[in-house]
Amino acid sequence: MELRQLRYFVAVAEELHFGRAAQRVHISGPALSQQILALERELGTDLFVRDRRSVRLNEAGRSLLADARRILSMADDAKRRLQRAAASSSPVRLGYVSWLPEDITGIVGPSVALRLDEWVLPSHTQADRVAEGTLDVALAWVTAEHIGARELTAHPLRLEPLHAVLPGQSSSEPVAAQGIKVLVDADESAWSSWNRFAGDFAAHTGARIVRIDDGGVTGVAFYAHVRRIGAPVLASPKRHTAALPPSLGRRPVAAPVPLWTWSLLHRKDDDRPGVRGVVESLLAAARGRDWLTAPAERWWVPPDDPHLRALSDLR
């Protein structure tokens, strides 16, 4: 007596119609009839009373139905437990864009197998990969529209104040947001998140947009643009290895302080223990390390930031 035969039997017993039962279990009507006949031969008794117009359970069928349901329920429970155990033991794939805690494996701990993805891709790409299942969690910048359309959950993980780079020496003296420049790159496939942020910031503050087409939002090319422009330029949160040239300096931006919000993303319906462990560990680290502490000065995030309402409570 096979589990699939019991499933077929229960379907017929509940539908009392071979055609509907066949559709329910996704096999043909003749194949279903043959499986029921094989079950009856193995048990040595008929389970149904059949005539041209109807199908109904006989006494033996009624007796088997309760046992069949119980057996199938136990089998389904065992399958779900094994699937959960397998999911919890499989590595949690984490992707990121630029910022990643240096001690990420220590934060997560040994109870979760964490696998850092080698592809460091733009924010919108990493969010899409979480949605499609090629990543389990990601650290990225997203909009409320982005997470809503892709059925993601976004937890605020870190607030990063952005600074300006300008000709001259570094100083703690702030630069007014209205007086800086922001770079917007023509390559939307690589810089759409930054372009969205920069455009919104310019619209809010009156900062001037400078359009480029060489990927110079970061790195050596960024420093070349600062020298060419000869004025304070908003630096992106993209990490790079190029050293700040001696002729350039960093200064904070004020009135308002631009805040880049790093989100911790996962799929809404992903309740696997490993994913929950990574999320809970990182959020605990964020609280303990003041990653979510907003500046005392007036600050700004884009109007479509998914954490705007929560951050407003900090004002």
Short mmCIF file of C-alpha atoms in Angstrom, two decimals:
data_model
loop_
_atom_site.label_atom_id
_atom_site.label_comp_id
_atom_site.label_asym_id
_atom_site.label_seq_id
_atom_site.Cartn_x
_atom_site.Cartn_y
_atom_site.Cartn_z
CA MET A 1 0.00 0.00 0.00
CA GLU A 2 1.68 3.20 -1.20
CA LEU A 3 1.17 6.75 0.04
CA ARG A 4 0.19 7.92 -3.42
CA GLN A 5 -2.52 5.27 -3.56
CA LEU A 6 -3.86 6.51 -0.23
CA ARG A 7 -3.88 10.07 -1.59
CA TYR A 8 -5.83 8.90 -4.62
CA PHE A 9 -8.26 6.99 -2.40
CA VAL A 10 -8.88 10.02 -0.15
CA ALA A 11 -9.46 12.23 -3.20
CA VAL A 12 -12.10 9.86 -4.58
CA ALA A 13 -13.66 9.38 -1.13
CA GLU A 14 -14.01 13.15 -0.65
CA GLU A 15 -15.08 14.01 -4.19
CA LEU A 16 -17.22 10.89 -4.78
CA HIS A 17 -16.47 11.43 -8.44
CA PHE A 18 -13.53 9.91 -10.34
CA GLY A 19 -13.29 12.75 -12.83
CA ARG A 20 -13.06 15.51 -10.18
CA ALA A 21 -10.70 13.40 -8.07
CA ALA A 22 -8.41 12.87 -11.08
CA GLN A 23 -8.22 16.61 -11.67
CA ARG A 24 -7.47 17.20 -7.99
CA VAL A 25 -4.50 14.82 -7.92
CA HIS A 26 -3.34 15.77 -11.45
CA ILE A 27 -3.56 12.38 -13.17
CA SER A 28 -5.84 11.00 -15.84
CA GLY A 29 -9.17 9.37 -15.00
CA PRO A 30 -8.20 5.90 -16.28
CA ALA A 31 -4.90 6.01 -14.36
CA LEU A 32 -6.74 6.93 -11.16
CA SER A 33 -9.20 4.06 -11.64
CA GLN A 34 -6.32 1.62 -12.13
CA GLN A 35 -4.61 2.79 -8.93
CA ILE A 36 -7.82 2.39 -6.90
CA LEU A 37 -8.33 -1.11 -8.33
CA ALA A 38 -4.72 -1.99 -7.45
CA LEU A 39 -5.29 -0.78 -3.87
CA GLU A 40 -8.48 -2.82 -3.57
CA ARG A 41 -6.70 -5.95 -4.87
CA GLU A 42 -3.92 -5.49 -2.34
CA LEU A 43 -6.39 -5.04 0.53
CA GLY A 44 -8.58 -7.87 -0.70
CA THR A 45 -11.80 -5.89 -0.58
CA ASP A 46 -13.76 -3.26 -2.48
CA LEU A 47 -13.71 0.27 -1.05
CA PHE A 48 -16.47 1.86 -3.12
CA VAL A 49 -19.92 1.02 -4.41
CA ARG A 50 -19.91 2.01 -8.07
CA ASP A 51 -22.72 2.31 -10.56
CA ARG A 52 -23.23 4.31 -13.73
CA ARG A 53 -24.44 7.40 -11.89
CA SER A 54 -22.62 7.54 -8.58
CA VAL A 55 -19.70 6.48 -6.43
CA ARG A 56 -20.02 6.01 -2.68
CA LEU A 57 -17.94 4.52 0.11
CA ASN A 58 -18.84 1.08 1.43
CA GLU A 59 -18.18 0.00 5.02
CA ALA A 60 -14.57 -1.00 4.29
CA GLY A 61 -13.97 2.35 2.56
CA ARG A 62 -15.38 4.31 5.47
CA SER A 63 -13.15 2.36 7.84
CA LEU A 64 -10.04 3.03 5.73
CA LEU A 65 -10.74 6.76 5.21
CA ALA A 66 -9.96 7.81 8.79
CA ASP A 67 -6.76 5.74 8.86
CA ALA A 68 -5.70 7.03 5.43
CA ARG A 69 -6.13 10.66 6.48
CA ARG A 70 -4.12 10.05 9.65
CA ILE A 71 -1.30 8.29 7.77
CA LEU A 72 -1.11 11.06 5.15
CA SER A 73 -1.12 13.75 7.82
CA MET A 74 1.77 12.05 9.63
CA ALA A 75 3.69 11.70 6.36
CA ASP A 76 3.14 15.39 5.50
CA ASP A 77 4.25 16.47 8.99
CA ALA A 78 7.42 14.39 8.70
CA LYS A 79 8.16 15.89 5.28
CA ARG A 80 7.74 19.45 6.57
CA ARG A 81 10.01 18.77 9.55
CA LEU A 82 12.72 17.37 7.30
CA GLN A 83 12.41 20.32 4.91
CA ARG A 84 12.71 22.79 7.79
CA ALA A 85 15.74 20.96 9.14
CA ALA A 86 17.37 20.97 5.72
CA ALA A 87 16.63 24.67 5.26
CA SER A 88 18.04 25.59 8.65
CA SER A 89 21.28 23.73 7.95
CA SER A 90 21.81 25.20 4.46
CA PRO A 91 23.97 28.34 4.19
CA VAL A 92 22.27 31.74 4.29
CA ARG A 93 23.47 33.69 1.25
CA LEU A 94 24.18 37.33 2.06
CA GLY A 95 24.88 39.95 -0.59
CA TYR A 96 26.01 43.53 -0.13
CA VAL A 97 26.82 46.63 -2.13
CA SER A 98 29.57 48.53 -0.42
CA TRP A 99 29.25 48.58 3.35
CA LEU A 100 29.60 45.35 5.31
CA PRO A 101 30.45 45.00 9.02
CA GLU A 102 34.04 43.82 9.26
CA ASP A 103 33.14 41.19 11.86
CA ILE A 104 29.97 39.98 10.14
CA THR A 105 30.68 36.31 10.86
CA GLY A 106 31.27 37.10 14.53
CA ILE A 107 28.02 39.06 14.70
CA VAL A 108 26.00 36.21 13.19
CA GLY A 109 27.76 33.56 15.27
CA PRO A 110 28.48 29.88 14.66
CA SER A 111 24.86 28.72 14.84
CA VAL A 112 24.15 29.95 11.29
CA ALA A 113 26.13 28.94 8.21
CA LEU A 114 26.66 32.29 6.48
CA ARG A 115 27.92 32.51 2.91
CA LEU A 116 29.00 35.94 1.68
CA ASP A 117 28.17 36.39 -1.98
CA GLU A 118 31.20 37.27 -4.10
CA TRP A 119 29.29 39.53 -6.50
CA VAL A 120 29.34 43.08 -5.13
CA LEU A 121 26.55 44.58 -7.24
CA PRO A 122 24.41 47.77 -7.19
CA SER A 123 21.63 48.12 -4.63
CA HIS A 124 18.73 47.61 -7.02
CA THR A 125 20.37 44.47 -8.42
CA GLN A 126 20.94 42.96 -4.98
CA ALA A 127 17.33 43.68 -4.02
CA ASP A 128 16.15 41.95 -7.19
CA ARG A 129 18.33 38.94 -6.40
CA VAL A 130 16.75 38.61 -2.96
CA ALA A 131 13.30 38.77 -4.56
CA GLU A 132 14.14 36.06 -7.09
CA GLY A 133 15.79 33.81 -4.51
CA THR A 134 19.44 33.86 -5.60
CA LEU A 135 20.23 35.70 -2.35
CA ASP A 136 18.57 35.17 1.04
CA VAL A 137 19.45 38.54 2.62
CA ALA A 138 21.21 41.68 1.41
CA LEU A 139 22.53 44.99 2.71
CA ALA A 140 21.43 47.64 0.22
CA TRP A 141 19.72 50.99 -0.34
CA VAL A 142 16.13 50.71 -1.54
CA THR A 143 12.97 52.77 -1.95
CA ALA A 144 9.56 51.93 -0.52
CA GLU A 145 8.32 51.38 -4.07
CA HIS A 146 11.10 48.87 -4.72
CA ILE A 147 10.39 46.67 -1.71
CA GLY A 148 6.62 46.86 -2.21
CA ALA A 149 6.80 45.71 -5.83
CA ARG A 150 9.12 42.82 -4.96
CA GLU A 151 7.42 41.72 -1.71
CA LEU A 152 10.51 42.31 0.40
CA THR A 153 10.90 43.26 4.05
CA ALA A 154 13.40 46.05 4.72
CA HIS A 155 14.83 46.62 8.21
CA PRO A 156 16.82 49.81 8.85
CA LEU A 157 20.36 48.73 9.72
CA ARG A 158 22.62 51.78 9.49
CA LEU A 159 22.37 55.52 8.92
CA GLU A 160 25.43 56.84 7.10
CA PRO A 161 25.90 60.63 6.94
CA LEU A 162 27.49 61.59 3.63
CA HIS A 163 30.29 64.13 3.39
CA ALA A 164 31.63 66.43 0.70
CA VAL A 165 35.02 66.34 -0.99
CA LEU A 166 36.49 69.67 -2.13
CA PRO A 167 39.78 71.34 -3.06
CA GLY A 168 41.73 72.23 0.06
CA GLN A 169 42.20 70.73 3.50
CA SER A 170 39.92 68.44 5.47
CA SER A 171 37.99 70.19 8.22
CA SER A 172 35.13 69.65 10.66
CA GLU A 173 33.57 72.89 9.45
CA PRO A 174 30.40 71.90 7.57
CA VAL A 175 29.53 72.83 4.01
CA ALA A 176 25.97 74.02 3.40
CA ALA A 177 24.01 71.51 1.35
CA GLN A 178 22.76 74.24 -0.98
CA GLY A 179 26.30 75.07 -2.04
CA ILE A 180 27.52 71.63 -3.08
CA LYS A 181 27.40 69.71 -6.36
CA VAL A 182 26.06 66.19 -6.90
CA LEU A 183 27.16 63.85 -9.68
CA VAL A 184 24.57 61.91 -11.71
CA ASP A 185 25.94 59.23 -14.06
CA ALA A 186 24.43 58.30 -17.42
CA ASP A 187 24.77 54.57 -16.69
CA GLU A 188 21.49 53.77 -14.93
CA SER A 189 22.29 50.05 -14.82
CA ALA A 190 25.13 50.76 -12.40
CA TRP A 191 24.08 53.98 -10.67
CA SER A 192 20.27 54.13 -10.60
CA SER A 193 20.11 54.08 -6.78
CA TRP A 194 22.69 56.82 -6.40
CA ASN A 195 21.14 58.87 -9.19
CA ARG A 196 17.74 58.63 -7.46
CA PHE A 197 19.23 59.74 -4.15
CA ALA A 198 21.31 62.54 -5.69
CA GLY A 199 18.42 63.85 -7.77
CA ASP A 200 16.05 63.96 -4.79
CA PHE A 201 18.72 65.65 -2.66
CA ALA A 202 19.32 68.32 -5.29
CA ALA A 203 15.59 68.96 -5.67
CA HIS A 204 15.18 69.35 -1.91
CA THR A 205 18.23 71.51 -1.16
CA GLY A 206 18.98 73.40 -4.37
CA ALA A 207 22.33 71.62 -4.79
CA ARG A 208 23.42 71.61 -8.42
CA ILE A 209 23.47 68.40 -10.49
CA VAL A 210 26.56 67.72 -12.62
CA ARG A 211 25.96 65.03 -15.24
CA ILE A 212 28.79 62.61 -16.08
CA ASP A 213 29.14 59.50 -18.23
CA ASP A 214 32.35 57.85 -17.03
CA GLY A 215 31.33 56.12 -13.80
CA GLY A 216 33.14 58.82 -11.84
CA VAL A 217 30.73 58.71 -8.91
CA THR A 218 33.54 57.03 -7.00
CA GLY A 219 37.26 56.32 -7.06
CA VAL A 220 40.04 58.15 -8.88
CA ALA A 221 37.60 59.47 -11.50
CA PHE A 222 35.52 61.05 -8.72
CA TYR A 223 38.54 62.93 -7.40
CA ALA A 224 39.28 64.12 -10.95
CA HIS A 225 35.74 65.51 -11.22
CA VAL A 226 36.16 67.36 -7.89
CA ARG A 227 39.35 69.00 -9.15
CA ARG A 228 37.69 69.88 -12.46
CA ILE A 229 34.58 71.34 -10.79
CA GLY A 230 36.63 73.18 -8.17
CA ALA A 231 33.83 73.10 -5.58
CA PRO A 232 32.45 70.78 -2.86
CA VAL A 233 30.99 67.57 -4.35
CA LEU A 234 28.83 65.12 -2.43
CA ALA A 235 30.66 61.81 -1.96
CA SER A 236 28.70 58.61 -2.50
CA PRO A 237 28.73 55.81 0.12
CA LYS A 238 30.53 53.53 -2.36
CA ARG A 239 33.75 52.24 -0.78
CA HIS A 240 36.91 52.27 -2.90
CA THR A 241 40.63 51.87 -2.40
CA ALA A 242 41.75 55.12 -4.04
CA ALA A 243 43.48 57.35 -1.50
CA LEU A 244 42.30 60.93 -1.07
CA PRO A 245 44.79 63.16 -3.00
CA PRO A 246 46.74 65.71 -0.92
CA SER A 247 45.10 68.56 -2.82
CA LEU A 248 41.58 67.51 -1.69
CA GLY A 249 39.87 67.39 1.68
CA ARG A 250 36.69 66.13 3.32
CA ARG A 251 34.09 68.19 5.14
CA PRO A 252 30.69 67.33 6.62
CA VAL A 253 27.50 68.52 4.93
CA ALA A 254 24.89 70.42 6.92
CA ALA A 255 21.49 72.06 6.64
CA PRO A 256 20.51 69.28 6.10
CA VAL A 257 22.83 66.32 6.67
CA PRO A 258 22.25 63.79 3.84
CA LEU A 259 21.65 60.34 5.32
CA TRP A 260 22.13 57.16 3.31
CA THR A 261 20.04 54.36 4.84
CA TRP A 262 21.41 50.83 4.61
CA SER A 263 18.55 48.32 4.69
CA LEU A 264 18.67 44.66 5.64
CA LEU A 265 16.47 42.91 3.07
CA HIS A 266 14.80 39.51 2.94
CA ARG A 267 11.70 38.04 1.33
CA LYS A 268 8.46 38.62 3.23
CA ASP A 269 7.55 34.95 3.27
CA ASP A 270 11.01 33.67 4.22
CA ASP A 271 10.68 32.49 7.83
CA ARG A 272 13.53 29.97 7.83
CA PRO A 273 15.43 29.80 11.13
CA GLY A 274 18.76 30.63 9.44
CA VAL A 275 17.41 33.80 7.86
CA ARG A 276 15.73 34.84 11.12
CA GLY A 277 19.03 34.25 12.93
CA VAL A 278 20.98 36.51 10.56
CA VAL A 279 18.34 39.25 10.72
CA GLU A 280 18.04 39.18 14.52
CA SER A 281 21.82 39.15 15.01
CA LEU A 282 22.43 42.11 12.70
CA LEU A 283 19.57 44.15 14.17
CA ALA A 284 20.91 43.51 17.67
CA ALA A 285 24.34 44.70 16.51
CA ALA A 286 22.76 47.83 15.00
CA ARG A 287 21.15 48.67 18.34
CA GLY A 288 24.28 47.92 20.34
CA ARG A 289 26.67 49.83 18.11
CA ASP A 290 24.54 52.94 17.49
CA TRP A 291 24.33 52.34 13.75
CA LEU A 292 20.86 53.86 13.83
CA THR A 293 21.73 57.02 15.74
CA ALA A 294 20.70 60.06 13.71
CA PRO A 295 22.77 63.28 13.77
CA ALA A 296 21.75 65.97 16.23
CA GLU A 297 21.62 68.45 13.34
CA ARG A 298 18.77 68.62 10.84
CA TRP A 299 19.03 65.70 8.44
CA TRP A 300 17.40 64.47 5.24
CA VAL A 301 16.45 61.21 3.55
CA PRO A 302 14.54 60.85 0.24
CA PRO A 303 10.74 61.07 0.47
CA ASP A 304 10.42 57.44 -0.74
CA ASP A 305 12.80 56.05 1.88
CA PRO A 306 11.12 52.95 3.39
CA HIS A 307 12.20 53.96 6.89
CA LEU A 308 11.08 57.59 6.75
CA ARG A 309 8.23 57.18 9.24
CA ALA A 310 10.44 55.36 11.79
CA LEU A 311 13.23 57.89 11.35
CA SER A 312 10.83 60.80 11.79
CA ASP A 313 10.30 59.67 15.38
CA LEU A 314 13.98 60.44 15.98
CA ARG A 315 13.65 64.12 15.07
#
